[in-house]
Amino acid sequence: MTQKVVSMKTALVMGAGGFIGHHLVTRLKEEGFWVRGIDRKYPEFNPTTADEFVIADLRLPEQVDACFDRDVDEVFQLAAEMGGAGYIFTGENDFDIMSSSAMINLNVARSASRGSVGRLFYTSSACVYNQATQSDTEKYTCKESTAYPANPDSDYGWEKLFSERLFQAVSRNNHVPTRIGRLHNIFGPQGSWCCGREKAPAAICRKVAEAVDGGEIEVWGDGKQVRSFLYVDECLDGILRLMRSDCERPLNIGSDFPVSIRELAEMVISLSNKRLTIKTVSGPQGVRARSSDNDLIELQLGWRPTQPLQDGLEKTYAWISDQVRSSIESRQSA
Ligand code: NAD
């Protein structure tokens, strides 16, 4: 009897030591892929499930070339200098953000076009959108077409826009089929929750977990700034659906359920069962209001995110409370 040999699909995940990259490796393993994770560091909170994990500095062309030494079905390029408002919007890290991420993307695009790559995915951001359309808390949804004329509010956004075009050019000229997702505020367990690179949901969960009952938490700005937040599992659903679709246009991967930062804080406080007041203080905020417009993704993929924000916040708050508790216990026992 002849036996059909089915070879395993292969994937490279650049940025596999980071928040979304680590979750993506786990998902690809569940799907049966052979996965090589690449990052300058291992995942912080849980061991990787990748078959191989390569520690590399993707700013260095020869290290990126070495990652493409075999045929690969799917490449996911997530590595970037990344952080929350305290990192992206102060202006203090602009050169590092632009130069490191641009070097990484140039190297990945060049090595992918020399190697044998089935398809490449690039994680862009909601920060590419024109800030002039996001100054109003009534009209702020980001349709994909409104990224031009370009006027992002941060150098992080300008670099993302440049790299979108870079990967589109590689797709056009060098025959590496590329898909691009513009991610909007992804959150969930196993993301940065302290020390400067955390984003709003994680920072608020940490502040609430640390606060004593009857106390207060601080939020940056007047609390009326608006965002939408997408739980990491649905973000992966969007990334993988877009990767395996025919859609060559950048698509939003985000929630279209907008909340103010105050409302977000109130939701987390209610999960904690503590009585806390919210104090607004000055701090970096980014644009006034922004939420994903999901008409195009629904049209192109027949899918849009639907999970309630509350469900993702419950899982994230539970995980961050545990992190806060263990960090207090280890400080006390030191
Ligand atoms: P993250 O910071 O957790 O992960 C990025 C990873 O890139 C890190 O592990 C980091 O070590 C790695 N990296 C950076 N420079 C490197 C280098 N020179 N060599 C090797 N590795 C390097 O960020 P994340 O939240 O997982 O985001 C993943 C991607 O999605 C990023 O490109 C980010 O810009 C994009 N994105 C994320 C969000 C979000 O809300 N999390 C929103 C929009 C876009």
JSON list of C-alpha atoms in Angstrom, two decimals, residues 54-252:
[
{"chain": "A", "resi": 54, "resn": "VAL", "atom": "CA", "xyz": [16.64, 31.89, 17.44]},
{"chain": "A", "resi": 55, "resn": "ILE", "atom": "CA", "xyz": [18.05, 34.81, 19.40]},
{"chain": "A", "resi": 56, "resn": "ALA", "atom": "CA", "xyz": [19.00, 37.39, 16.77]},
{"chain": "A", "resi": 57, "resn": "ASP", "atom": "CA", "xyz": [19.26, 41.13, 16.30]},
{"chain": "A", "resi": 58, "resn": "LEU", "atom": "CA", "xyz": [17.13, 41.71, 13.23]},
{"chain": "A", "resi": 59, "resn": "ARG", "atom": "CA", "xyz": [18.80, 45.07, 12.62]},
{"chain": "A", "resi": 60, "resn": "LEU", "atom": "CA", "xyz": [21.78, 43.10, 11.36]},
{"chain": "A", "resi": 61, "resn": "PRO", "atom": "CA", "xyz": [21.36, 41.91, 7.73]},
{"chain": "A", "resi": 62, "resn": "GLU", "atom": "CA", "xyz": [23.46, 38.74, 8.09]},
{"chain": "A", "resi": 63, "resn": "GLN", "atom": "CA", "xyz": [21.39, 37.61, 11.10]},
{"chain": "A", "resi": 64, "resn": "VAL", "atom": "CA", "xyz": [18.18, 38.10, 9.17]},
{"chain": "A", "resi": 65, "resn": "ASP", "atom": "CA", "xyz": [19.57, 36.27, 6.12]},
{"chain": "A", "resi": 66, "resn": "ALA", "atom": "CA", "xyz": [20.39, 33.29, 8.34]},
{"chain": "A", "resi": 67, "resn": "CYS", "atom": "CA", "xyz": [16.71, 33.05, 9.38]},
{"chain": "A", "resi": 68, "resn": "PHE", "atom": "CA", "xyz": [15.71, 32.46, 5.74]},
{"chain": "A", "resi": 69, "resn": "ASP", "atom": "CA", "xyz": [17.97, 29.44, 5.15]},
{"chain": "A", "resi": 70, "resn": "ARG", "atom": "CA", "xyz": [15.04, 27.12, 4.35]},
{"chain": "A", "resi": 71, "resn": "ASP", "atom": "CA", "xyz": [11.80, 27.16, 2.33]},
{"chain": "A", "resi": 72, "resn": "VAL", "atom": "CA", "xyz": [9.01, 28.63, 4.40]},
{"chain": "A", "resi": 73, "resn": "ASP", "atom": "CA", "xyz": [5.28, 28.79, 3.82]},
{"chain": "A", "resi": 74, "resn": "GLU", "atom": "CA", "xyz": [4.39, 31.72, 6.06]},
{"chain": "A", "resi": 75, "resn": "VAL", "atom": "CA", "xyz": [6.54, 34.55, 7.46]},
{"chain": "A", "resi": 76, "resn": "PHE", "atom": "CA", "xyz": [5.08, 36.86, 10.10]},
{"chain": "A", "resi": 77, "resn": "GLN", "atom": "CA", "xyz": [7.04, 40.10, 10.64]},
{"chain": "A", "resi": 78, "resn": "LEU", "atom": "CA", "xyz": [6.04, 41.51, 14.05]},
{"chain": "A", "resi": 79, "resn": "ALA", "atom": "CA", "xyz": [9.43, 42.63, 15.40]},
{"chain": "A", "resi": 80, "resn": "ALA", "atom": "CA", "xyz": [9.49, 46.35, 16.16]},
{"chain": "A", "resi": 81, "resn": "GLU", "atom": "CA", "xyz": [10.44, 48.91, 18.77]},
{"chain": "A", "resi": 82, "resn": "MET", "atom": "CA", "xyz": [7.08, 49.08, 20.47]},
{"chain": "A", "resi": 83, "resn": "GLY", "atom": "CA", "xyz": [5.41, 50.41, 23.58]},
{"chain": "A", "resi": 84, "resn": "GLY", "atom": "CA", "xyz": [2.42, 52.25, 24.97]},
{"chain": "A", "resi": 85, "resn": "ALA", "atom": "CA", "xyz": [1.78, 56.00, 25.00]},
{"chain": "A", "resi": 86, "resn": "GLY", "atom": "CA", "xyz": [4.57, 56.52, 27.55]},
{"chain": "A", "resi": 87, "resn": "TYR", "atom": "CA", "xyz": [7.06, 55.16, 25.04]},
{"chain": "A", "resi": 88, "resn": "ILE", "atom": "CA", "xyz": [5.63, 56.16, 21.64]},
{"chain": "A", "resi": 89, "resn": "PHE", "atom": "CA", "xyz": [4.14, 59.61, 22.22]},
{"chain": "A", "resi": 90, "resn": "THR", "atom": "CA", "xyz": [6.69, 61.44, 24.37]},
{"chain": "A", "resi": 91, "resn": "GLY", "atom": "CA", "xyz": [9.02, 62.10, 21.42]},
{"chain": "A", "resi": 92, "resn": "GLU", "atom": "CA", "xyz": [12.00, 60.88, 23.44]},
{"chain": "A", "resi": 93, "resn": "ASN", "atom": "CA", "xyz": [12.34, 57.55, 21.63]},
{"chain": "A", "resi": 94, "resn": "ASP", "atom": "CA", "xyz": [11.58, 58.62, 18.05]},
{"chain": "A", "resi": 95, "resn": "PHE", "atom": "CA", "xyz": [15.02, 57.96, 16.61]},
{"chain": "A", "resi": 96, "resn": "ASP", "atom": "CA", "xyz": [15.25, 54.47, 18.13]},
{"chain": "A", "resi": 97, "resn": "ILE", "atom": "CA", "xyz": [11.72, 53.63, 17.01]},
{"chain": "A", "resi": 98, "resn": "MET", "atom": "CA", "xyz": [12.22, 54.82, 13.44]},
{"chain": "A", "resi": 99, "resn": "SER", "atom": "CA", "xyz": [15.75, 53.61, 12.84]},
{"chain": "A", "resi": 100, "resn": "SER", "atom": "CA", "xyz": [15.49, 50.18, 14.50]},
{"chain": "A", "resi": 101, "resn": "SER", "atom": "CA", "xyz": [12.11, 49.26, 13.04]},
{"chain": "A", "resi": 102, "resn": "ALA", "atom": "CA", "xyz": [13.01, 50.53, 9.56]},
{"chain": "A", "resi": 103, "resn": "MET", "atom": "CA", "xyz": [16.28, 48.55, 9.63]},
{"chain": "A", "resi": 104, "resn": "ILE", "atom": "CA", "xyz": [14.42, 45.40, 10.70]},
{"chain": "A", "resi": 105, "resn": "ASN", "atom": "CA", "xyz": [11.81, 45.82, 7.97]},
{"chain": "A", "resi": 106, "resn": "LEU", "atom": "CA", "xyz": [14.38, 46.58, 5.24]},
{"chain": "A", "resi": 107, "resn": "ASN", "atom": "CA", "xyz": [16.36, 43.48, 6.22]},
{"chain": "A", "resi": 108, "resn": "VAL", "atom": "CA", "xyz": [13.30, 41.22, 6.38]},
{"chain": "A", "resi": 109, "resn": "ALA", "atom": "CA", "xyz": [11.97, 42.49, 3.03]},
{"chain": "A", "resi": 110, "resn": "ARG", "atom": "CA", "xyz": [15.35, 41.99, 1.34]},
{"chain": "A", "resi": 111, "resn": "SER", "atom": "CA", "xyz": [16.06, 38.54, 2.83]},
{"chain": "A", "resi": 112, "resn": "ALA", "atom": "CA", "xyz": [12.51, 37.35, 2.12]},
{"chain": "A", "resi": 113, "resn": "SER", "atom": "CA", "xyz": [12.82, 38.38, -1.52]},
{"chain": "A", "resi": 114, "resn": "ARG", "atom": "CA", "xyz": [16.07, 36.38, -1.82]},
{"chain": "A", "resi": 115, "resn": "GLY", "atom": "CA", "xyz": [14.71, 33.34, 0.00]},
{"chain": "A", "resi": 116, "resn": "SER", "atom": "CA", "xyz": [11.86, 30.98, -0.75]},
{"chain": "A", "resi": 117, "resn": "VAL", "atom": "CA", "xyz": [8.81, 32.42, 0.98]},
{"chain": "A", "resi": 118, "resn": "GLY", "atom": "CA", "xyz": [5.19, 31.43, 0.33]},
{"chain": "A", "resi": 119, "resn": "ARG", "atom": "CA", "xyz": [3.66, 34.50, 1.90]},
{"chain": "A", "resi": 120, "resn": "LEU", "atom": "CA", "xyz": [4.60, 37.32, 4.28]},
{"chain": "A", "resi": 121, "resn": "PHE", "atom": "CA", "xyz": [2.51, 39.16, 6.86]},
{"chain": "A", "resi": 122, "resn": "TYR", "atom": "CA", "xyz": [3.42, 42.61, 8.16]},
{"chain": "A", "resi": 123, "resn": "THR", "atom": "CA", "xyz": [1.90, 44.10, 11.33]},
{"chain": "A", "resi": 124, "resn": "SER", "atom": "CA", "xyz": [1.19, 47.76, 10.72]},
{"chain": "A", "resi": 125, "resn": "SER", "atom": "CA", "xyz": [-0.78, 49.95, 13.10]},
{"chain": "A", "resi": 126, "resn": "ALA", "atom": "CA", "xyz": [-3.76, 52.23, 13.62]},
{"chain": "A", "resi": 127, "resn": "CYS", "atom": "CA", "xyz": [-1.11, 54.90, 14.22]},
{"chain": "A", "resi": 128, "resn": "VAL", "atom": "CA", "xyz": [-0.74, 55.30, 10.42]},
{"chain": "A", "resi": 129, "resn": "TYR", "atom": "CA", "xyz": [-4.03, 57.20, 10.22]},
{"chain": "A", "resi": 130, "resn": "ASN", "atom": "CA", "xyz": [-4.24, 60.92, 9.59]},
{"chain": "A", "resi": 131, "resn": "GLN", "atom": "CA", "xyz": [-4.33, 62.70, 12.95]},
{"chain": "A", "resi": 132, "resn": "ALA", "atom": "CA", "xyz": [-6.53, 65.47, 11.51]},
{"chain": "A", "resi": 133, "resn": "THR", "atom": "CA", "xyz": [-9.43, 62.98, 11.29]},
{"chain": "A", "resi": 134, "resn": "GLN", "atom": "CA", "xyz": [-9.04, 61.98, 14.95]},
{"chain": "A", "resi": 135, "resn": "SER", "atom": "CA", "xyz": [-9.43, 65.24, 16.79]},
{"chain": "A", "resi": 136, "resn": "ASP", "atom": "CA", "xyz": [-13.14, 64.88, 17.39]},
{"chain": "A", "resi": 137, "resn": "THR", "atom": "CA", "xyz": [-14.75, 62.45, 19.87]},
{"chain": "A", "resi": 138, "resn": "GLU", "atom": "CA", "xyz": [-17.80, 62.17, 17.60]},
{"chain": "A", "resi": 139, "resn": "LYS", "atom": "CA", "xyz": [-16.15, 61.28, 14.24]},
{"chain": "A", "resi": 140, "resn": "TYR", "atom": "CA", "xyz": [-13.12, 59.10, 14.52]},
{"chain": "A", "resi": 141, "resn": "THR", "atom": "CA", "xyz": [-13.48, 55.73, 12.83]},
{"chain": "A", "resi": 142, "resn": "CYS", "atom": "CA", "xyz": [-10.53, 54.86, 10.62]},
{"chain": "A", "resi": 143, "resn": "LYS", "atom": "CA", "xyz": [-11.52, 53.69, 7.15]},
{"chain": "A", "resi": 144, "resn": "GLU", "atom": "CA", "xyz": [-8.50, 52.17, 5.43]},
{"chain": "A", "resi": 145, "resn": "SER", "atom": "CA", "xyz": [-8.65, 54.76, 2.61]},
{"chain": "A", "resi": 146, "resn": "THR", "atom": "CA", "xyz": [-8.22, 57.66, 5.08]},
{"chain": "A", "resi": 147, "resn": "ALA", "atom": "CA", "xyz": [-4.55, 56.86, 5.78]},
{"chain": "A", "resi": 148, "resn": "TYR", "atom": "CA", "xyz": [-3.85, 59.20, 2.83]},
{"chain": "A", "resi": 149, "resn": "PRO", "atom": "CA", "xyz": [-3.13, 62.09, 2.60]},
{"chain": "A", "resi": 150, "resn": "ALA", "atom": "CA", "xyz": [-0.61, 60.92, 5.19]},
{"chain": "A", "resi": 151, "resn": "ASN", "atom": "CA", "xyz": [-0.35, 62.77, 8.49]},
{"chain": "A", "resi": 152, "resn": "PRO", "atom": "CA", "xyz": [0.28, 60.27, 11.33]},
{"chain": "A", "resi": 153, "resn": "ASP", "atom": "CA", "xyz": [0.58, 61.73, 14.82]},
{"chain": "A", "resi": 154, "resn": "SER", "atom": "CA", "xyz": [3.83, 59.95, 15.70]},
{"chain": "A", "resi": 155, "resn": "ASP", "atom": "CA", "xyz": [7.11, 58.91, 14.11]},
{"chain": "A", "resi": 156, "resn": "TYR", "atom": "CA", "xyz": [6.12, 55.34, 15.02]},
{"chain": "A", "resi": 157, "resn": "GLY", "atom": "CA", "xyz": [3.14, 55.79, 12.64]},
{"chain": "A", "resi": 158, "resn": "TRP", "atom": "CA", "xyz": [5.32, 57.31, 9.88]},
{"chain": "A", "resi": 159, "resn": "GLU", "atom": "CA", "xyz": [7.70, 54.33, 10.04]},
{"chain": "A", "resi": 160, "resn": "LYS", "atom": "CA", "xyz": [4.73, 51.92, 9.83]},
{"chain": "A", "resi": 161, "resn": "LEU", "atom": "CA", "xyz": [3.43, 53.74, 6.77]},
{"chain": "A", "resi": 162, "resn": "PHE", "atom": "CA", "xyz": [6.87, 53.61, 5.11]},
{"chain": "A", "resi": 163, "resn": "SER", "atom": "CA", "xyz": [7.15, 49.88, 5.85]},
{"chain": "A", "resi": 164, "resn": "GLU", "atom": "CA", "xyz": [3.64, 49.17, 4.52]},
{"chain": "A", "resi": 165, "resn": "ARG", "atom": "CA", "xyz": [4.81, 50.65, 1.23]},
{"chain": "A", "resi": 166, "resn": "LEU", "atom": "CA", "xyz": [8.09, 48.76, 1.42]},
{"chain": "A", "resi": 167, "resn": "PHE", "atom": "CA", "xyz": [6.33, 45.40, 1.79]},
{"chain": "A", "resi": 168, "resn": "GLN", "atom": "CA", "xyz": [3.82, 46.29, -0.93]},
{"chain": "A", "resi": 169, "resn": "ALA", "atom": "CA", "xyz": [6.76, 47.05, -3.24]},
{"chain": "A", "resi": 170, "resn": "VAL", "atom": "CA", "xyz": [8.40, 43.70, -2.39]},
{"chain": "A", "resi": 171, "resn": "SER", "atom": "CA", "xyz": [5.11, 42.02, -3.18]},
{"chain": "A", "resi": 172, "resn": "ARG", "atom": "CA", "xyz": [4.82, 43.83, -6.53]},
{"chain": "A", "resi": 173, "resn": "ASN", "atom": "CA", "xyz": [8.42, 43.71, -7.73]},
{"chain": "A", "resi": 174, "resn": "ASN", "atom": "CA", "xyz": [9.99, 40.73, -5.97]},
{"chain": "A", "resi": 175, "resn": "HIS", "atom": "CA", "xyz": [7.08, 38.32, -5.92]},
{"chain": "A", "resi": 176, "resn": "VAL", "atom": "CA", "xyz": [6.77, 37.81, -2.16]},
{"chain": "A", "resi": 177, "resn": "PRO", "atom": "CA", "xyz": [2.98, 37.88, -1.69]},
{"chain": "A", "resi": 178, "resn": "THR", "atom": "CA", "xyz": [2.42, 40.18, 1.27]},
{"chain": "A", "resi": 179, "resn": "ARG", "atom": "CA", "xyz": [-0.53, 40.83, 3.55]},
{"chain": "A", "resi": 180, "resn": "ILE", "atom": "CA", "xyz": [-0.75, 43.85, 5.87]},
{"chain": "A", "resi": 181, "resn": "GLY", "atom": "CA", "xyz": [-2.87, 44.24, 9.01]},
{"chain": "A", "resi": 182, "resn": "ARG", "atom": "CA", "xyz": [-3.29, 47.60, 10.75]},
{"chain": "A", "resi": 183, "resn": "LEU", "atom": "CA", "xyz": [-3.64, 46.51, 14.38]},
{"chain": "A", "resi": 184, "resn": "HIS", "atom": "CA", "xyz": [-5.67, 48.63, 16.81]},
{"chain": "A", "resi": 185, "resn": "ASN", "atom": "CA", "xyz": [-4.76, 48.41, 20.54]},
{"chain": "A", "resi": 186, "resn": "ILE", "atom": "CA", "xyz": [-4.34, 44.69, 21.12]},
{"chain": "A", "resi": 187, "resn": "PHE", "atom": "CA", "xyz": [-4.49, 43.51, 24.72]},
{"chain": "A", "resi": 188, "resn": "GLY", "atom": "CA", "xyz": [-4.48, 40.30, 26.75]},
{"chain": "A", "resi": 189, "resn": "PRO", "atom": "CA", "xyz": [-2.44, 38.18, 29.15]},
{"chain": "A", "resi": 190, "resn": "GLN", "atom": "CA", "xyz": [1.32, 37.88, 28.74]},
{"chain": "A", "resi": 191, "resn": "GLY", "atom": "CA", "xyz": [1.84, 41.42, 27.49]},
{"chain": "A", "resi": 192, "resn": "SER", "atom": "CA", "xyz": [4.00, 44.09, 29.18]},
{"chain": "A", "resi": 193, "resn": "TRP", "atom": "CA", "xyz": [2.18, 45.25, 32.29]},
{"chain": "A", "resi": 194, "resn": "CYS", "atom": "CA", "xyz": [4.75, 47.52, 33.96]},
{"chain": "A", "resi": 195, "resn": "CYS", "atom": "CA", "xyz": [7.97, 49.43, 33.55]},
{"chain": "A", "resi": 196, "resn": "GLY", "atom": "CA", "xyz": [7.20, 51.86, 30.71]},
{"chain": "A", "resi": 197, "resn": "ARG", "atom": "CA", "xyz": [6.27, 49.79, 27.63]},
{"chain": "A", "resi": 198, "resn": "GLU", "atom": "CA", "xyz": [2.78, 48.72, 28.78]},
{"chain": "A", "resi": 199, "resn": "LYS", "atom": "CA", "xyz": [-0.32, 49.97, 26.97]},
{"chain": "A", "resi": 200, "resn": "ALA", "atom": "CA", "xyz": [-3.47, 51.49, 28.46]},
{"chain": "A", "resi": 201, "resn": "PRO", "atom": "CA", "xyz": [-5.48, 48.31, 29.30]},
{"chain": "A", "resi": 202, "resn": "ALA", "atom": "CA", "xyz": [-2.46, 46.69, 31.01]},
{"chain": "A", "resi": 203, "resn": "ALA", "atom": "CA", "xyz": [-1.50, 49.90, 32.82]},
{"chain": "A", "resi": 204, "resn": "ILE", "atom": "CA", "xyz": [-5.06, 50.35, 34.11]},
{"chain": "A", "resi": 205, "resn": "CYS", "atom": "CA", "xyz": [-5.31, 46.68, 35.19]},
{"chain": "A", "resi": 206, "resn": "ARG", "atom": "CA", "xyz": [-2.01, 47.05, 37.08]},
{"chain": "A", "resi": 207, "resn": "LYS", "atom": "CA", "xyz": [-3.06, 50.28, 38.81]},
{"chain": "A", "resi": 208, "resn": "VAL", "atom": "CA", "xyz": [-6.38, 48.75, 39.86]},
{"chain": "A", "resi": 209, "resn": "ALA", "atom": "CA", "xyz": [-4.71, 45.54, 41.07]},
{"chain": "A", "resi": 210, "resn": "GLU", "atom": "CA", "xyz": [-2.21, 47.55, 43.11]},
{"chain": "A", "resi": 211, "resn": "ALA", "atom": "CA", "xyz": [-4.75, 49.96, 44.61]},
{"chain": "A", "resi": 212, "resn": "VAL", "atom": "CA", "xyz": [-6.20, 49.44, 48.07]},
{"chain": "A", "resi": 213, "resn": "ASP", "atom": "CA", "xyz": [-9.98, 49.29, 48.43]},
{"chain": "A", "resi": 214, "resn": "GLY", "atom": "CA", "xyz": [-11.29, 52.84, 48.86]},
{"chain": "A", "resi": 215, "resn": "GLY", "atom": "CA", "xyz": [-8.21, 54.35, 47.15]},
{"chain": "A", "resi": 216, "resn": "GLU", "atom": "CA", "xyz": [-7.71, 55.98, 43.76]},
{"chain": "A", "resi": 217, "resn": "ILE", "atom": "CA", "xyz": [-6.03, 55.32, 40.42]},
{"chain": "A", "resi": 218, "resn": "GLU", "atom": "CA", "xyz": [-4.52, 57.83, 38.02]},
{"chain": "A", "resi": 219, "resn": "VAL", "atom": "CA", "xyz": [-5.26, 57.95, 34.30]},
{"chain": "A", "resi": 220, "resn": "TRP", "atom": "CA", "xyz": [-3.43, 60.15, 31.77]},
{"chain": "A", "resi": 221, "resn": "GLY", "atom": "CA", "xyz": [-5.33, 63.04, 30.19]},
{"chain": "A", "resi": 222, "resn": "ASP", "atom": "CA", "xyz": [-8.91, 64.01, 30.98]},
{"chain": "A", "resi": 223, "resn": "GLY", "atom": "CA", "xyz": [-10.07, 60.40, 30.55]},
{"chain": "A", "resi": 224, "resn": "LYS", "atom": "CA", "xyz": [-12.34, 61.40, 27.65]},
{"chain": "A", "resi": 225, "resn": "GLN", "atom": "CA", "xyz": [-9.92, 60.24, 24.93]},
{"chain": "A", "resi": 226, "resn": "VAL", "atom": "CA", "xyz": [-11.52, 57.40, 22.93]},
{"chain": "A", "resi": 227, "resn": "ARG", "atom": "CA", "xyz": [-10.04, 54.11, 21.71]},
{"chain": "A", "resi": 228, "resn": "SER", "atom": "CA", "xyz": [-11.17, 50.60, 20.80]},
{"chain": "A", "resi": 229, "resn": "PHE", "atom": "CA", "xyz": [-9.41, 47.51, 22.18]},
{"chain": "A", "resi": 230, "resn": "LEU", "atom": "CA", "xyz": [-9.13, 44.05, 20.65]},
{"chain": "A", "resi": 231, "resn": "TYR", "atom": "CA", "xyz": [-8.39, 40.89, 22.62]},
{"chain": "A", "resi": 232, "resn": "VAL", "atom": "CA", "xyz": [-5.32, 39.05, 21.38]},
{"chain": "A", "resi": 233, "resn": "ASP", "atom": "CA", "xyz": [-7.14, 35.81, 20.37]},
{"chain": "A", "resi": 234, "resn": "GLU", "atom": "CA", "xyz": [-9.37, 37.70, 17.95]},
{"chain": "A", "resi": 235, "resn": "CYS", "atom": "CA", "xyz": [-6.36, 39.62, 16.67]},
{"chain": "A", "resi": 236, "resn": "LEU", "atom": "CA", "xyz": [-4.79, 36.26, 15.75]},
{"chain": "A", "resi": 237, "resn": "ASP", "atom": "CA", "xyz": [-8.02, 35.19, 14.04]},
{"chain": "A", "resi": 238, "resn": "GLY", "atom": "CA", "xyz": [-7.81, 38.36, 11.93]},
{"chain": "A", "resi": 239, "resn": "ILE", "atom": "CA", "xyz": [-4.09, 37.98, 11.15]},
{"chain": "A", "resi": 240, "resn": "LEU", "atom": "CA", "xyz": [-4.47, 34.36, 10.01]},
{"chain": "A", "resi": 241, "resn": "ARG", "atom": "CA", "xyz": [-7.63, 34.98, 7.98]},
{"chain": "A", "resi": 242, "resn": "LEU", "atom": "CA", "xyz": [-6.03, 37.94, 6.22]},
{"chain": "A", "resi": 243, "resn": "MET", "atom": "CA", "xyz": [-2.75, 36.05, 5.67]},
{"chain": "A", "resi": 244, "resn": "ARG", "atom": "CA", "xyz": [-4.58, 33.24, 3.90]},
{"chain": "A", "resi": 245, "resn": "SER", "atom": "CA", "xyz": [-6.92, 35.48, 1.88]},
{"chain": "A", "resi": 246, "resn": "ASP", "atom": "CA", "xyz": [-6.50, 37.07, -1.55]},
{"chain": "A", "resi": 247, "resn": "CYS", "atom": "CA", "xyz": [-6.71, 40.58, -0.13]},
{"chain": "A", "resi": 248, "resn": "GLU", "atom": "CA", "xyz": [-3.66, 42.66, -1.09]},
{"chain": "A", "resi": 249, "resn": "ARG", "atom": "CA", "xyz": [-4.83, 45.87, 0.59]},
{"chain": "A", "resi": 250, "resn": "PRO", "atom": "CA", "xyz": [-3.91, 46.80, 4.18]},
{"chain": "A", "resi": 251, "resn": "LEU", "atom": "CA", "xyz": [-6.88, 45.98, 6.44]},
{"chain": "A", "resi": 252, "resn": "ASN", "atom": "CA", "xyz": [-7.79, 47.13, 9.94]}
]
